[in-house]
PDB file of C-alpha atoms in Angstrom:
ATOM      1  CA  MET A   5      88.510 116.378 105.855  1.00  0.00           C
ATOM      2  CA  ALA A   6      86.076 116.665 103.026  1.00  0.00           C
ATOM      3  CA  ARG A   7      88.935 116.434 100.668  1.00  0.00           C
ATOM      4  CA  TYR A   8      90.527 113.776 102.332  1.00  0.00           C
ATOM      5  CA  LEU A   9      87.238 111.422 102.394  1.00  0.00           C
ATOM      6  CA  LEU A  10      86.708 112.231  98.763  1.00  0.00           C
ATOM      7  CA  THR A  11      90.403 110.996  97.863  1.00  0.00           C
ATOM      8  CA  ARG A  12      89.602 107.905  99.896  1.00  0.00           C
ATOM      9  CA  LEU A  13      86.436 106.935  98.357  1.00  0.00           C
ATOM     10  CA  GLY A  14      88.099 107.479  94.936  1.00  0.00           C
ATOM     11  CA  GLN A  15      90.963 104.883  95.638  1.00  0.00           C
ATOM     12  CA  ALA A  16      88.213 102.416  96.996  1.00  0.00           C
ATOM     13  CA  LEU A  17      86.272 102.660  93.629  1.00  0.00           C
ATOM     14  CA  VAL A  18      89.585 102.161  91.836  1.00  0.00           C
ATOM     15  CA  ILE A  19      90.328  99.168  93.787  1.00  0.00           C
ATOM     16  CA  VAL A  20      86.721  97.477  93.503  1.00  0.00           C
ATOM     17  CA  VAL A  21      86.940  98.086  89.604  1.00  0.00           C
ATOM     18  CA  LEU A  22      90.575  96.327  89.545  1.00  0.00           C
ATOM     19  CA  VAL A  23      89.194  93.424  91.667  1.00  0.00           C
ATOM     20  CA  THR A  24      86.320  92.979  89.543  1.00  0.00           C
ATOM     21  CA  LEU A  25      88.661  93.118  86.085  1.00  0.00           C
ATOM     22  CA  ILE A  26      91.327  90.736  87.824  1.00  0.00           C
ATOM     23  CA  THR A  27      88.613  88.086  88.950  1.00  0.00           C
ATOM     24  CA  PHE A  28      86.640  88.566  85.657  1.00  0.00           C
ATOM     25  CA  VAL A  29      89.776  87.484  83.541  1.00  0.00           C
ATOM     26  CA  ILE A  30      91.049  84.782  85.851  1.00  0.00           C
ATOM     27  CA  LEU A  31      87.434  83.091  85.578  1.00  0.00           C
ATOM     28  CA  HIS A  32      87.308  83.324  81.842  1.00  0.00           C
ATOM     29  CA  PHE A  33      90.911  81.790  81.356  1.00  0.00           C
ATOM     30  CA  LEU A  34      90.065  78.780  83.699  1.00  0.00           C
ATOM     31  CA  PRO A  35      89.645  75.464  81.786  1.00  0.00           C
ATOM     32  CA  GLY A  36      86.407  74.084  80.801  1.00  0.00           C
ATOM     33  CA  GLY A  37      84.509  76.999  80.576  1.00  0.00           C
ATOM     34  CA  ALA A  38      80.971  78.159  81.906  1.00  0.00           C
ATOM     35  CA  ALA A  39      79.168  76.501  78.796  1.00  0.00           C
ATOM     36  CA  ARG A  40      80.642  73.139  79.582  1.00  0.00           C
ATOM     37  CA  ALA A  41      79.634  73.260  83.344  1.00  0.00           C
ATOM     38  CA  ILE A  42      76.110  74.292  82.650  1.00  0.00           C
ATOM     39  CA  LEU A  43      75.313  71.983  79.611  1.00  0.00           C
ATOM     40  CA  GLY A  44      77.119  69.054  80.920  1.00  0.00           C
ATOM     41  CA  LYS A  45      79.603  66.957  79.309  1.00  0.00           C
ATOM     42  CA  GLU A  46      77.481  65.495  77.040  1.00  0.00           C
ATOM     43  CA  ALA A  47      76.764  68.821  75.102  1.00  0.00           C
ATOM     44  CA  THR A  48      78.119  68.880  71.721  1.00  0.00           C
ATOM     45  CA  LEU A  49      80.470  71.409  70.167  1.00  0.00           C
ATOM     46  CA  GLU A  50      77.244  73.049  68.308  1.00  0.00           C
ATOM     47  CA  GLN A  51      75.289  73.532  71.381  1.00  0.00           C
ATOM     48  CA  ILE A  52      78.373  74.836  73.403  1.00  0.00           C
ATOM     49  CA  ALA A  53      79.153  77.407  70.310  1.00  0.00           C
ATOM     50  CA  ALA A  54      75.040  78.269  70.408  1.00  0.00           C
ATOM     51  CA  PHE A  55      75.098  78.835  74.067  1.00  0.00           C
ATOM     52  CA  ASN A  56      78.137  81.235  73.913  1.00  0.00           C
ATOM     53  CA  HIS A  57      77.028  83.017  71.290  1.00  0.00           C
ATOM     54  CA  GLU A  58      73.449  83.527  73.245  1.00  0.00           C
ATOM     55  CA  MET A  59      75.382  84.528  76.272  1.00  0.00           C
ATOM     56  CA  GLY A  60      78.033  86.701  74.372  1.00  0.00           C
ATOM     57  CA  TYR A  61      80.946  84.484  75.595  1.00  0.00           C
ATOM     58  CA  ASP A  62      82.155  84.646  72.111  1.00  0.00           C
ATOM     59  CA  ARG A  63      82.909  88.321  72.014  1.00  0.00           C
ATOM     60  CA  PRO A  64      86.347  89.736  72.745  1.00  0.00           C
ATOM     61  CA  LEU A  65      87.100  89.697  76.753  1.00  0.00           C
ATOM     62  CA  TRP A  66      87.202  93.651  76.902  1.00  0.00           C
ATOM     63  CA  GLU A  67      83.681  93.703  75.455  1.00  0.00           C
ATOM     64  CA  GLN A  68      82.389  91.099  77.737  1.00  0.00           C
ATOM     65  CA  TYR A  69      83.790  92.998  80.663  1.00  0.00           C
ATOM     66  CA  ALA A  70      82.429  96.300  79.336  1.00  0.00           C
ATOM     67  CA  LEU A  71      78.677  94.753  79.377  1.00  0.00           C
ATOM     68  CA  TYR A  72      79.400  93.425  82.632  1.00  0.00           C
ATOM     69  CA  LEU A  73      80.193  96.390  84.150  1.00  0.00           C
ATOM     70  CA  GLN A  74      77.089  98.195  82.354  1.00  0.00           C
ATOM     71  CA  ARG A  75      74.865  95.277  83.970  1.00  0.00           C
ATOM     72  CA  LEU A  76      76.501  96.195  87.431  1.00  0.00           C
ATOM     73  CA  VAL A  77      75.684 100.006  87.124  1.00  0.00           C
ATOM     74  CA  HIS A  78      72.248  98.958  86.729  1.00  0.00           C
ATOM     75  CA  GLY A  79      72.134  96.328  89.718  1.00  0.00           C
ATOM     76  CA  ASP A  80      72.331  93.344  87.423  1.00  0.00           C
ATOM     77  CA  LEU A  81      74.951  90.706  88.978  1.00  0.00           C
ATOM     78  CA  GLY A  82      73.851  88.327  86.586  1.00  0.00           C
ATOM     79  CA  TYR A  83      71.794  84.982  86.409  1.00  0.00           C
ATOM     80  CA  SER A  84      73.072  81.621  87.777  1.00  0.00           C
ATOM     81  CA  PHE A  85      72.081  78.819  85.564  1.00  0.00           C
ATOM     82  CA  GLN A  86      73.086  76.392  88.269  1.00  0.00           C
ATOM     83  CA  LEU A  87      70.620  77.600  90.838  1.00  0.00           C
ATOM     84  CA  ASN A  88      68.116  78.789  88.575  1.00  0.00           C
ATOM     85  CA  GLN A  89      67.830  82.262  90.112  1.00  0.00           C
ATOM     86  CA  SER A  90      69.404  85.423  89.962  1.00  0.00           C
ATOM     87  CA  VAL A  91      72.746  85.958  91.750  1.00  0.00           C
ATOM     88  CA  ALA A  92      71.417  89.053  93.696  1.00  0.00           C
ATOM     89  CA  GLU A  93      68.630  86.652  95.186  1.00  0.00           C
ATOM     90  CA  ALA A  94      71.103  83.939  95.823  1.00  0.00           C
ATOM     91  CA  ILE A  95      73.338  85.984  97.666  1.00  0.00           C
ATOM     92  CA  SER A  96      70.215  87.863  99.712  1.00  0.00           C
ATOM     93  CA  GLN A  97      69.348  84.605 100.761  1.00  0.00           C
ATOM     94  CA  ARG A  98      72.839  83.451 102.455  1.00  0.00           C
ATOM     95  CA  LEU A  99      74.002  87.033 103.234  1.00  0.00           C
ATOM     96  CA  PRO A 100      72.466  87.556 106.591  1.00  0.00           C
ATOM     97  CA  LYS A 101      73.404  84.058 107.551  1.00  0.00           C
ATOM     98  CA  THR A 102      77.101  84.822 106.803  1.00  0.00           C
ATOM     99  CA  MET A 103      76.999  88.367 108.623  1.00  0.00           C
ATOM    100  CA  LEU A 104      75.232  86.908 111.817  1.00  0.00           C
ATOM    101  CA  LEU A 105      78.243  84.076 111.858  1.00  0.00           C
ATOM    102  CA  SER A 106      80.996  86.780 111.239  1.00  0.00           C
ATOM    103  CA  LEU A 107      79.449  89.378 113.761  1.00  0.00           C
ATOM    104  CA  ALA A 108      79.185  86.834 116.490  1.00  0.00           C
ATOM    105  CA  SER A 109      82.403  85.447 115.861  1.00  0.00           C
ATOM    106  CA  THR A 110      83.973  89.109 115.896  1.00  0.00           C
ATOM    107  CA  ALA A 111      82.202  90.386 118.933  1.00  0.00           C
ATOM    108  CA  LEU A 112      83.510  87.086 120.772  1.00  0.00           C
ATOM    109  CA  ALA A 113      86.754  87.512 119.533  1.00  0.00           C
ATOM    110  CA  VAL A 114      87.071  91.296 120.434  1.00  0.00           C
ATOM    111  CA  VAL A 115      85.639  90.584 124.034  1.00  0.00           C
ATOM    112  CA  VAL A 116      88.228  87.751 124.637  1.00  0.00           C
ATOM    113  CA  ALA A 117      91.283  89.249 122.856  1.00  0.00           C
ATOM    114  CA  ILE A 118      91.186  92.735 124.643  1.00  0.00           C
ATOM    115  CA  PRO A 119      91.471  91.426 128.094  1.00  0.00           C
ATOM    116  CA  LEU A 120      94.309  88.893 127.334  1.00  0.00           C
ATOM    117  CA  GLY A 121      96.113  91.759 125.267  1.00  0.00           C
ATOM    118  CA  VAL A 122      95.803  94.072 128.313  1.00  0.00           C
ATOM    119  CA  VAL A 123      96.962  91.260 130.821  1.00  0.00           C
ATOM    120  CA  GLN A 124     100.001  90.796 128.538  1.00  0.00           C
ATOM    121  CA  ALA A 125     100.956  94.364 128.264  1.00  0.00           C
ATOM    122  CA  VAL A 126     100.650  95.096 132.113  1.00  0.00           C
ATOM    123  CA  ARG A 127     102.362  91.541 133.240  1.00  0.00           C
ATOM    124  CA  ARG A 128     104.841  91.598 130.065  1.00  0.00           C
ATOM    125  CA  ASN A 129     107.781  89.651 130.018  1.00  0.00           C
ATOM    126  CA  LYS A 130     106.166  87.453 132.446  1.00  0.00           C
ATOM    127  CA  TRP A 131     104.693  84.103 132.896  1.00  0.00           C
ATOM    128  CA  PRO A 132     101.138  85.195 132.032  1.00  0.00           C
ATOM    129  CA  ASP A 133     102.524  87.089 129.051  1.00  0.00           C
ATOM    130  CA  TYR A 134     104.611  83.929 127.932  1.00  0.00           C
ATOM    131  CA  THR A 135     101.624  81.526 128.418  1.00  0.00           C
ATOM    132  CA  ILE A 136      99.242  83.787 126.251  1.00  0.00           C
ATOM    133  CA  ASN A 137     101.647  84.366 123.825  1.00  0.00           C
ATOM    134  CA  ALA A 138     102.576  80.736 123.560  1.00  0.00           C
ATOM    135  CA  LEU A 139      98.714  80.113 123.184  1.00  0.00           C
ATOM    136  CA  SER A 140      98.152  82.600 120.762  1.00  0.00           C
ATOM    137  CA  LEU A 141     100.982  81.347 118.385  1.00  0.00           C
ATOM    138  CA  LEU A 142      99.510  77.920 118.530  1.00  0.00           C
ATOM    139  CA  ALA A 143      96.061  79.080 117.470  1.00  0.00           C
ATOM    140  CA  TYR A 144      97.483  81.371 114.778  1.00  0.00           C
ATOM    141  CA  ALA A 145      99.555  78.347 113.216  1.00  0.00           C
ATOM    142  CA  THR A 146      96.656  75.900 113.306  1.00  0.00           C
ATOM    143  CA  PRO A 147      94.729  75.220 110.291  1.00  0.00           C
ATOM    144  CA  ILE A 148      91.092  76.884 110.682  1.00  0.00           C
ATOM    145  CA  PHE A 149      89.742  73.411 109.494  1.00  0.00           C
ATOM    146  CA  PHE A 150      91.761  71.382 111.784  1.00  0.00           C
ATOM    147  CA  MET A 151      90.627  73.617 114.660  1.00  0.00           C
ATOM    148  CA  GLY A 152      86.920  72.932 113.189  1.00  0.00           C
ATOM    149  CA  LEU A 153      87.568  68.959 113.315  1.00  0.00           C
ATOM    150  CA  MET A 154      88.813  68.960 116.958  1.00  0.00           C
ATOM    151  CA  MET A 155      85.945  71.153 118.304  1.00  0.00           C
ATOM    152  CA  ILE A 156      83.556  68.555 116.447  1.00  0.00           C
ATOM    153  CA  ILE A 157      85.396  65.438 117.975  1.00  0.00           C
ATOM    154  CA  LEU A 158      85.914  66.704 121.606  1.00  0.00           C
ATOM    155  CA  PHE A 159      82.646  68.715 121.900  1.00  0.00           C
ATOM    156  CA  SER A 160      80.148  66.269 119.690  1.00  0.00           C
ATOM    157  CA  GLN A 161      82.039  62.960 120.156  1.00  0.00           C
ATOM    158  CA  VAL A 162      84.041  63.043 123.356  1.00  0.00           C
ATOM    159  CA  TRP A 163      81.759  65.097 125.211  1.00  0.00           C
ATOM    160  CA  PRO A 164      78.357  64.934 123.160  1.00  0.00           C
ATOM    161  CA  VAL A 165      77.223  68.724 124.507  1.00  0.00           C
ATOM    162  CA  LEU A 166      76.869  70.427 121.109  1.00  0.00           C
ATOM    163  CA  PRO A 167      75.707  69.412 117.638  1.00  0.00           C
ATOM    164  CA  PRO A 168      78.489  68.869 114.865  1.00  0.00           C
ATOM    165  CA  GLU A 169      76.327  70.539 112.295  1.00  0.00           C
ATOM    166  CA  ALA A 170      75.398  74.077 112.127  1.00  0.00           C
ATOM    167  CA  PRO A 171      71.771  75.297 111.784  1.00  0.00           C
ATOM    168  CA  GLN A 172      70.074  74.488 108.637  1.00  0.00           C
ATOM    169  CA  GLY A 173      67.447  77.001 108.452  1.00  0.00           C
ATOM    170  CA  PHE A 174      66.507  78.728 105.090  1.00  0.00           C
ATOM    171  CA  THR A 175      65.956  82.204 107.046  1.00  0.00           C
ATOM    172  CA  LEU A 176      67.880  83.986 109.400  1.00  0.00           C
ATOM    173  CA  GLY A 177      65.107  83.201 112.188  1.00  0.00           C
ATOM    174  CA  GLU A 178      65.492  79.416 111.420  1.00  0.00           C
ATOM    175  CA  VAL A 179      68.938  79.722 112.185  1.00  0.00           C
ATOM    176  CA  LEU A 180      68.601  81.865 115.298  1.00  0.00           C
ATOM    177  CA  ALA A 181      65.863  79.061 116.555  1.00  0.00           C
ATOM    178  CA  ASP A 182      69.092  76.568 116.894  1.00  0.00           C
ATOM    179  CA  PRO A 183      71.477  78.804 118.997  1.00  0.00           C
ATOM    180  CA  ALA A 184      73.320  75.599 120.152  1.00  0.00           C
ATOM    181  CA  GLY A 185      74.148  74.907 116.666  1.00  0.00           C
ATOM    182  CA  LEU A 186      75.883  78.391 116.084  1.00  0.00           C
ATOM    183  CA  VAL A 187      78.421  77.666 119.245  1.00  0.00           C
ATOM    184  CA  LEU A 188      80.968  75.578 117.460  1.00  0.00           C
ATOM    185  CA  PRO A 189      80.938  77.410 114.102  1.00  0.00           C
ATOM    186  CA  THR A 190      81.310  80.862 115.982  1.00  0.00           C
ATOM    187  CA  VAL A 191      83.864  79.600 118.429  1.00  0.00           C
ATOM    188  CA  THR A 192      85.930  77.871 115.577  1.00  0.00           C
ATOM    189  CA  LEU A 193      86.219  81.143 113.598  1.00  0.00           C
ATOM    190  CA  ALA A 194      86.786  83.352 116.780  1.00  0.00           C
ATOM    191  CA  VAL A 195      89.860  81.594 117.616  1.00  0.00           C
ATOM    192  CA  LEU A 196      92.307  82.885 114.915  1.00  0.00           C
ATOM    193  CA  THR A 197      90.854  86.081 115.210  1.00  0.00           C
ATOM    194  CA  VAL A 198      91.496  86.104 119.157  1.00  0.00           C
ATOM    195  CA  ALA A 199      95.290  85.095 118.247  1.00  0.00           C
ATOM    196  CA  VAL A 200      95.500  88.182 115.870  1.00  0.00           C
ATOM    197  CA  TYR A 201      93.726  90.829 118.018  1.00  0.00           C
ATOM    198  CA  SER A 202      95.415  90.019 121.136  1.00  0.00           C
ATOM    199  CA  ARG A 203      99.012  90.612 119.847  1.00  0.00           C
ATOM    200  CA  TYR A 204      97.934  93.649 118.513  1.00  0.00           C
ATOM    201  CA  VAL A 205      96.399  94.824 121.545  1.00  0.00           C
ATOM    202  CA  ARG A 206      99.344  93.787 123.685  1.00  0.00           C
ATOM    203  CA  SER A 207     101.770  95.554 121.192  1.00  0.00           C
ATOM    204  CA  SER A 208      99.896  98.719 121.231  1.00  0.00           C
ATOM    205  CA  MET A 209      99.208  98.760 125.215  1.00  0.00           C
ATOM    206  CA  VAL A 210     103.023  98.350 125.645  1.00  0.00           C
ATOM    207  CA  ASP A 211     103.855 101.320 123.485  1.00  0.00           C
ATOM    208  CA  ASN A 212     101.318 103.468 125.290  1.00  0.00           C
ATOM    209  CA  LEU A 213     102.459 102.547 128.809  1.00  0.00           C
ATOM    210  CA  ASN A 214     105.767 103.963 128.113  1.00  0.00           C
ATOM    211  CA  GLU A 215     104.351 107.396 127.009  1.00  0.00           C
ATOM    212  CA  ASN A 216     104.471 110.524 129.190  1.00  0.00           C
ATOM    213  CA  TYR A 217     100.885 110.935 129.782  1.00  0.00           C
ATOM    214  CA  VAL A 218     101.004 107.609 131.539  1.00  0.00           C
ATOM    215  CA  ARG A 219     103.637 108.591 133.812  1.00  0.00           C
ATOM    216  CA  THR A 220     101.975 112.054 134.515  1.00  0.00           C
ATOM    217  CA  ALA A 221      98.702 110.015 135.312  1.00  0.00           C
ATOM    218  CA  ARG A 222     100.676 107.997 138.027  1.00  0.00           C
ATOM    219  CA  SER A 223     102.392 110.898 139.365  1.00  0.00           C
ATOM    220  CA  LYS A 224      99.021 112.786 140.043  1.00  0.00           C
ATOM    221  CA  GLY A 225      98.013 109.454 142.286  1.00  0.00           C
ATOM    222  CA  LEU A 226      95.839 107.944 139.945  1.00  0.00           C
ATOM    223  CA  SER A 227      94.857 104.156 140.548  1.00  0.00           C
ATOM    224  CA  GLU A 228      96.745 101.691 138.345  1.00  0.00           C
ATOM    225  CA  GLY A 229      93.327 100.512 137.247  1.00  0.00           C
ATOM    226  CA  ARG A 230      92.086 103.826 136.020  1.00  0.00           C
ATOM    227  CA  VAL A 231      95.287 104.538 134.235  1.00  0.00           C
ATOM    228  CA  ILE A 232      94.945 101.218 132.243  1.00  0.00           C
ATOM    229  CA  VAL A 233      91.428 101.346 131.390  1.00  0.00           C
ATOM    230  CA  GLY A 234      90.892 105.070 131.475  1.00  0.00           C
ATOM    231  CA  HIS A 235      93.867 106.277 129.767  1.00  0.00           C
ATOM    232  CA  THR A 236      96.168 103.554 128.003  1.00  0.00           C
ATOM    233  CA  LEU A 237      93.377 101.354 126.701  1.00  0.00           C
ATOM    234  CA  ARG A 238      91.441 103.964 125.268  1.00  0.00           C
ATOM    235  CA  ASN A 239      94.546 105.056 123.263  1.00  0.00           C
ATOM    236  CA  GLY A 240      95.766 101.435 122.557  1.00  0.00           C
ATOM    237  CA  LEU A 241      92.596 100.634 120.942  1.00  0.00           C
ATOM    238  CA  PHE A 242      93.126 102.668 117.771  1.00  0.00           C
ATOM    239  CA  PRO A 243      95.076  99.922 115.924  1.00  0.00           C
ATOM    240  CA  VAL A 244      92.509  97.341 116.548  1.00  0.00           C
ATOM    241  CA  ILE A 245      89.791  99.916 115.076  1.00  0.00           C
ATOM    242  CA  THR A 246      91.803  99.769 111.690  1.00  0.00           C
ATOM    243  CA  LEU A 247      92.212  96.006 111.865  1.00  0.00           C
ATOM    244  CA  LEU A 248      88.518  95.675 111.964  1.00  0.00           C
ATOM    245  CA  GLY A 249      88.072  96.858 108.671  1.00  0.00           C
ATOM    246  CA  MET A 250      91.230  95.451 107.105  1.00  0.00           C
ATOM    247  CA  TYR A 251      90.478  91.931 108.462  1.00  0.00           C
ATOM    248  CA  LEU A 252      87.288  91.372 106.569  1.00  0.00           C
ATOM    249  CA  PRO A 253      88.895  89.401 103.614  1.00  0.00           C
ATOM    250  CA  ALA A 254      90.613  86.812 106.351  1.00  0.00           C
ATOM    251  CA  LEU A 255      87.072  86.457 108.073  1.00  0.00           C
ATOM    252  CA  PHE A 256      85.450  85.549 104.985  1.00  0.00           C
ATOM    253  CA  SER A 257      88.254  83.074 103.955  1.00  0.00           C
ATOM    254  CA  GLY A 258      87.637  81.523 107.248  1.00  0.00           C
ATOM    255  CA  ALA A 259      83.949  81.590 107.054  1.00  0.00           C
ATOM    256  CA  LEU A 260      84.364  79.507 103.863  1.00  0.00           C
ATOM    257  CA  VAL A 261      86.182  76.705 105.557  1.00  0.00           C
ATOM    258  CA  VAL A 262      83.919  76.956 108.625  1.00  0.00           C
ATOM    259  CA  GLU A 263      80.622  77.042 106.490  1.00  0.00           C
ATOM    260  CA  ARG A 264      81.836  73.939 104.379  1.00  0.00           C
ATOM    261  CA  LEU A 265      83.032  72.252 107.608  1.00  0.00           C
ATOM    262  CA  PHE A 266      79.831  72.692 109.597  1.00  0.00           C
ATOM    263  CA  ASN A 267      77.561  72.634 106.592  1.00  0.00           C
ATOM    264  CA  TYR A 268      76.359  76.151 107.266  1.00  0.00           C
ATOM    265  CA  PRO A 269      74.039  77.601 104.484  1.00  0.00           C
ATOM    266  CA  GLY A 270      75.892  81.128 104.155  1.00  0.00           C
ATOM    267  CA  MET A 271      78.049  82.890 101.508  1.00  0.00           C
ATOM    268  CA  GLY A 272      81.105  80.959 102.146  1.00  0.00           C
ATOM    269  CA  LEU A 273      79.287  77.596 101.335  1.00  0.00           C
ATOM    270  CA  LEU A 274      77.401  79.032  98.437  1.00  0.00           C
ATOM    271  CA  PHE A 275      81.013  80.425  97.221  1.00  0.00           C
ATOM    272  CA  TRP A 276      82.552  76.722  97.789  1.00  0.00           C
ATOM    273  CA  GLN A 277      79.457  74.905  95.740  1.00  0.00           C
ATOM    274  CA  SER A 278      79.877  77.477  92.951  1.00  0.00           C
ATOM    275  CA  ALA A 279      83.499  77.062  92.396  1.00  0.00           C
ATOM    276  CA  LEU A 280      82.982  73.159  92.160  1.00  0.00           C
ATOM    277  CA  LYS A 281      80.222  73.878  89.471  1.00  0.00           C
ATOM    278  CA  ARG A 282      82.149  76.627  87.837  1.00  0.00           C
ATOM    279  CA  ASP A 283      79.203  78.936  88.517  1.00  0.00           C
ATOM    280  CA  TYR A 284      81.185  82.061  87.426  1.00  0.00           C
ATOM    281  CA  PRO A 285      78.271  84.597  88.094  1.00  0.00           C
ATOM    282  CA  ILE A 286      77.842  83.357  91.715  1.00  0.00           C
ATOM    283  CA  LEU A 287      81.702  83.885  91.965  1.00  0.00           C
ATOM    284  CA  LEU A 288      81.926  87.183  90.439  1.00  0.00           C
ATOM    285  CA  GLY A 289      78.874  88.473  92.405  1.00  0.00           C
ATOM    286  CA  VAL A 290      80.301  87.020  95.886  1.00  0.00           C
ATOM    287  CA  THR A 291      83.778  88.701  95.058  1.00  0.00           C
ATOM    288  CA  LEU A 292      82.560  91.847  94.188  1.00  0.00           C
ATOM    289  CA  LEU A 293      80.582  92.059  97.155  1.00  0.00           C
ATOM    290  CA  ILE A 294      83.499  91.123  99.411  1.00  0.00           C
ATOM    291  CA  SER A 295      85.833  93.570  97.665  1.00  0.00           C
ATOM    292  CA  VAL A 296      83.247  96.283  98.271  1.00  0.00           C
ATOM    293  CA  ALA A 297      82.809  95.330 102.059  1.00  0.00           C
ATOM    294  CA  THR A 298      86.664  95.168 102.335  1.00  0.00           C
ATOM    295  CA  VAL A 299      87.305  98.789 100.937  1.00  0.00           C
ATOM    296  CA  LEU A 300      84.244 100.302 103.017  1.00  0.00           C
ATOM    297  CA  GLY A 301      85.398  98.846 105.930  1.00  0.00           C
ATOM    298  CA  ALA A 302      88.794 100.081 105.403  1.00  0.00           C
ATOM    299  CA  LEU A 303      87.239 103.554 104.736  1.00  0.00           C
ATOM    300  CA  VAL A 304      85.219 103.327 108.033  1.00  0.00           C
ATOM    301  CA  ALA A 305      88.317 102.541 109.876  1.00  0.00           C
ATOM    302  CA  ASP A 306      90.089 105.502 108.591  1.00  0.00           C
ATOM    303  CA  ILE A 307      87.143 107.790 109.257  1.00  0.00           C
ATOM    304  CA  LEU A 308      86.810 106.403 112.737  1.00  0.00           C
ATOM    305  CA  TYR A 309      90.742 106.467 113.165  1.00  0.00           C
ATOM    306  CA  ALA A 310      90.870 110.259 112.119  1.00  0.00           C
ATOM    307  CA  ALA A 311      87.947 111.091 114.316  1.00  0.00           C
ATOM    308  CA  VAL A 312      89.624 109.812 117.689  1.00  0.00           C
ATOM    309  CA  ASP A 313      93.458 110.459 116.876  1.00  0.00           C
ATOM    310  CA  PRO A 314      93.979 114.195 116.811  1.00  0.00           C
ATOM    311  CA  ARG A 315      97.148 113.784 114.954  1.00  0.00           C
ATOM    312  CA  VAL A 316      95.527 111.943 111.716  1.00  0.00           C
ATOM    313  CA  ARG A 317      92.365 114.469 111.993  1.00  0.00           C
ATOM    314  CA  LEU A 318      95.436 117.358 111.571  1.00  0.00           C
ATOM    315  CA  LYS A 319      96.921 115.474 108.884  1.00  0.00           C
ATOM    316  CA  ALA A 320      93.686 115.031 107.015  1.00  0.00           C
ATOM    317  CA  SER A 321      92.763 118.954 107.379  1.00  0.00           C
ATOM    318  CA  ARG A 322      96.033 119.792 105.896  1.00  0.00           C
ATOM    319  CA  SER A 323      95.555 117.522 102.482  1.00  0.00           C
TER     320      SER A 323
END
């Protein structure tokens, strides 16, 4: 098991380095450059050249990347001239708010998706299964920005029961002081996740309902509810555990759109504004954080999966 974990950690480290390399190269080949974005359109060529020399942007690309990695090792994510603060400080101010939105939407999605998936599996190929499946496909096919706009129109204009804008607090406490403002962003971000998770739960539950241990449990006289909840559901949630770790990139991309749509002051909105201003240090810092969170999520999912599934645990011990 220890060798398995070390192998997965090594793979995760390689993935993070590759993500930083690809992002670094792409950002440095974008037209305009950081100097023009920072100094403005009126800056002369001499001023741009002096800025590039001072910041090291005129050095070979491999040398710039090596210096970037060296700063990362020492915990330096860079400095944003657009925000006039360090990248670490800018991210730390907005990360808790994005985590709040993501965790709330994920919790809501799991609470709704698991019962829907169970109902679909138990009542498969009948009208509840067909109805939930059609609604899931509709939610999955609907762009998240359109879903958010419909939420705003319905619940802020037609029935004005919720505010159309997310809380604008600077701190997490100020955001939590306006819970009504979190409802629409959370529900909008959760809709797509419900559609994905419910289909996974349904598929896994259908496979487990056909296993021998389910027939054995029924033959012993156990109630159908106990068979479903106590046996089938527990084993049917294994794929969902893995999916939770692998779904982080999609969750952040959805948060980016939702935060922009509802003007929620989190990392998604920060990334959006930084992309418009060509704030490369912020873009690199946020991308690095998301890649690290993704590989760590996948690693935790693998560990949990190996801990609860004896087949995976046996394979890991042999490797």
